[in-house]
Amino acid sequence: MTMTLLLRCVAPMQSWGTRSRFDERDTEHEPSKSGVIGLLCAALGRDRNTPLDDLAQLRMGVRVDREGRVAADYHTVQEIRPGQVEFDTLVSKRAYLADAAFLVGLEGSDAALLRQLHEALRRPVWPLFLGRKAFVPAEPIRLLDGLQAIPLEEALRTYPSIDPWPPRRSDAQRQVRFVVECRAGEPSADTRRDTPVSFALGARRFAARRVKTFFAPLPPRQEETHGDAPVSESAAV
């Protein structure tokens, strides 16, 4: 049976780099698969040398409830070496997304694994952050009804908006961006090299995956349609 685990990624600052090298730190415009799997590894308490096959095979999709504004921090740090009298000053530029809100979905047929991940997000072994250790989530990543017994795209299209900022009247039926990993044989529009093969120090490796991008209406927030009623768990597991 196909199941989907939904995660909420909302914070004043997030960063999902995939091409960072040396002093230049980039960010994608939505969560990367390597970043999301790294977050799940922290929740599970897995170290860098643990195999990632079970997590990497999950099919991932993202609904962009609120596009982030790309900004950059200017960093300077002194490089201190043993026996060195004068210190070198290193300059780095680190990009991040400001005020973004993402609904991330992970689809798989291993129900036990998805339930384990859902529970791990409730009581993570290590602290959770959104791309960098300083970027802590503004709201819980775990959704109470985030384990859905439906396919990935259906879960992303139908789950209520997680955008924490009240929408303007003109935004009531606004279209939002979806970035969804393609199935085998499905046409794609883009290739991302962000599927982690190994997080081991000195042996970090990533594989490519194909994704498609499309736009669809954003469902209203839960409280707008149900008032103070509890979130429906009709599709939850």
XYZ file of C-alpha atoms in Angstrom:
237
model
C 0.000 0.000 0.000
C 1.290 3.440 -0.947
C 1.608 5.894 1.938
C 2.825 9.469 2.210
C 4.492 11.187 5.152
C 3.986 14.964 5.206
C 6.369 17.401 6.898
C 5.987 21.114 7.614
C 9.018 23.310 6.950
C 8.301 26.844 8.142
C 10.924 29.229 9.534
C 12.198 32.805 9.295
C 15.335 31.381 7.651
C 15.994 28.150 5.735
C 18.809 27.023 3.452
C 18.859 24.027 1.119
C 22.211 24.059 -0.619
C 23.103 21.555 -3.331
C 26.128 23.125 -5.024
C 27.996 24.752 -2.131
C 31.756 24.848 -2.486
C 34.318 26.362 -0.150
C 33.285 29.918 0.827
C 30.152 30.134 -1.388
C 27.017 28.617 0.180
C 23.990 28.409 -2.109
C 20.355 27.525 -1.534
C 17.666 26.035 -3.743
C 14.220 27.649 -3.777
C 12.677 24.644 -2.005
C 13.909 21.833 0.274
C 16.449 19.460 -1.288
C 16.141 15.713 -0.908
C 19.555 15.520 0.749
C 18.511 18.163 3.282
C 15.222 16.433 4.126
C 16.891 13.032 4.495
C 19.556 14.622 6.693
C 16.778 16.014 8.873
C 15.197 12.542 9.154
C 18.563 11.010 10.035
C 18.853 13.511 12.894
C 15.381 12.564 14.118
C 16.307 8.868 14.007
C 19.730 9.389 15.570
C 21.595 7.901 12.619
C 25.260 8.799 12.303
C 26.962 9.803 9.071
C 28.162 6.270 8.312
C 24.726 4.635 8.402
C 23.462 3.406 4.983
C 20.785 5.618 3.426
C 19.187 3.211 0.951
C 15.833 2.947 2.750
C 15.405 6.733 2.988
C 16.827 7.590 -0.440
C 14.297 5.340 -2.193
C 11.360 7.354 -0.847
C 9.776 9.512 -3.567
C 9.748 13.178 -2.543
C 7.583 16.136 -3.460
C 7.295 19.725 -2.242
C 4.371 22.158 -2.241
C 5.527 25.751 -1.935
C 2.858 27.353 0.253
C 4.907 30.546 0.464
C 7.876 31.353 -1.744
C 10.891 32.475 0.236
C 12.882 35.595 -0.464
C 16.495 34.795 -1.284
C 18.980 36.758 0.793
C 22.606 36.334 1.829
C 24.690 36.686 4.953
C 28.185 38.128 4.777
C 30.525 36.196 7.090
C 34.091 36.810 8.158
C 36.061 34.400 10.300
C 39.692 34.198 11.342
C 41.516 31.068 10.306
C 43.785 30.024 13.163
C 46.565 27.525 12.508
C 48.936 25.981 15.075
C 52.040 28.086 15.588
C 50.704 30.916 13.450
C 51.246 34.458 14.752
C 49.091 36.339 12.241
C 45.627 35.090 11.392
C 44.076 34.928 7.945
C 40.601 36.394 7.568
C 38.225 34.280 5.495
C 35.192 35.837 3.846
C 32.146 33.777 2.893
C 28.733 34.501 1.403
C 25.878 32.276 2.587
C 22.497 32.376 0.869
C 19.231 31.539 2.596
C 15.457 31.755 2.130
C 13.537 34.208 4.301
C 9.927 33.606 5.426
C 9.267 30.506 3.326
C 6.690 27.786 3.997
C 6.918 24.310 2.460
C 4.843 21.154 2.689
C 7.184 18.217 2.009
C 5.880 14.744 1.153
C 7.714 11.401 1.154
C 5.989 8.462 -0.538
C 6.793 4.793 -0.058
C 5.320 1.317 0.333
C 7.158 0.477 3.576
C 4.496 1.458 6.106
C 6.671 0.481 9.070
C 9.462 2.825 7.958
C 7.096 5.768 7.440
C 5.494 5.184 10.841
C 8.969 5.060 12.393
C 9.842 8.399 10.777
C 6.553 9.960 11.897
C 7.239 8.883 15.484
C 10.891 9.975 15.339
C 9.802 13.497 14.403
C 7.750 13.589 17.604
C 10.762 12.767 19.769
C 13.900 13.410 17.691
C 17.195 12.035 18.972
C 19.139 15.088 17.787
C 17.973 18.697 17.253
C 16.173 19.378 13.973
C 17.010 22.327 11.728
C 16.165 23.458 8.211
C 19.385 23.248 6.258
C 21.765 24.833 8.791
C 22.077 24.396 12.527
C 21.141 28.029 13.185
C 17.903 27.741 11.191
C 15.458 26.196 13.628
C 11.829 25.574 12.612
C 9.224 28.131 13.667
C 6.528 25.434 13.895
C 6.674 21.672 14.543
C 7.922 19.739 11.535
C 5.727 16.800 12.508
C 2.061 17.075 11.530
C -0.353 15.165 13.760
C -2.218 13.833 10.723
C 0.875 13.843 8.516
C 0.837 10.121 7.791
C -1.579 9.707 4.892
C -2.736 6.500 3.214
C -2.842 8.179 -0.199
C -0.322 8.806 -3.027
C 2.175 11.663 -2.872
C 0.583 14.078 -5.335
C -2.905 13.638 -3.878
C -1.564 14.322 -0.384
C 0.236 17.476 -1.519
C -2.738 18.761 -3.509
C -5.345 18.216 -0.780
C -3.641 18.912 2.559
C -4.733 22.291 4.032
C -2.394 25.242 3.654
C 0.383 25.492 6.228
C 1.183 29.106 5.368
C 1.283 30.782 8.811
C 0.621 34.269 7.429
C -3.060 35.150 6.802
C -3.655 35.351 3.042
C -5.011 38.448 1.366
C -8.452 38.171 -0.159
C -6.867 38.063 -3.602
C -4.824 35.020 -2.515
C -7.867 32.889 -1.673
C -7.518 30.810 -4.836
C -3.873 31.452 -5.570
C -1.817 28.944 -7.542
C 1.297 27.609 -5.862
C 4.325 25.740 -7.159
C 4.819 21.980 -6.802
C 8.156 20.190 -7.351
C 7.614 16.422 -7.449
C 10.023 13.567 -8.081
C 9.134 11.695 -11.282
C 8.272 8.026 -11.472
C 10.230 5.746 -13.787
C 9.388 6.543 -17.398
C 7.572 9.773 -16.555
C 8.710 12.876 -18.465
C 10.564 15.465 -16.424
C 11.603 19.074 -16.759
C 14.634 19.158 -14.493
C 17.364 17.011 -12.961
C 18.556 17.441 -9.390
C 21.715 15.836 -8.067
C 20.605 15.809 -4.441
C 19.750 12.195 -3.598
C 22.272 11.255 -0.905
C 24.268 8.069 -1.358
C 26.555 8.690 1.617
C 26.938 11.394 4.262
C 30.251 9.971 5.533
C 32.964 12.577 6.082
C 35.354 12.593 3.165
C 33.040 10.340 1.144
C 29.906 12.413 0.613
C 28.197 11.291 -2.604
C 24.934 12.208 -4.307
C 22.906 10.690 -7.134
C 20.642 12.391 -9.653
C 16.849 12.317 -9.681
C 14.311 13.723 -12.110
C 11.635 16.187 -11.026
C 8.657 17.925 -12.594
C 7.311 21.363 -11.712
C 3.664 22.418 -11.996
C 1.171 24.822 -10.438
C -2.149 24.074 -8.734
C -4.525 25.823 -6.286
C -3.502 25.996 -2.636
C -6.187 24.473 -0.369
C -7.486 26.852 2.332
C -6.142 26.676 5.838
C -7.919 24.221 8.123
C -9.331 26.833 10.486
C -10.902 28.696 7.577
C -13.087 25.742 6.612
C -13.669 24.023 9.949
C -13.388 26.786 12.531
C -12.299 25.334 15.854
C -13.051 21.751 14.844
C -10.116 19.335 15.125
C -8.149 18.384 12.032
C -9.834 15.551 10.197
C -7.927 12.281 10.280
C -10.130 10.458 7.776
C -7.161 9.878 5.494
C -4.598 9.596 8.262
C -3.050 6.370 9.499
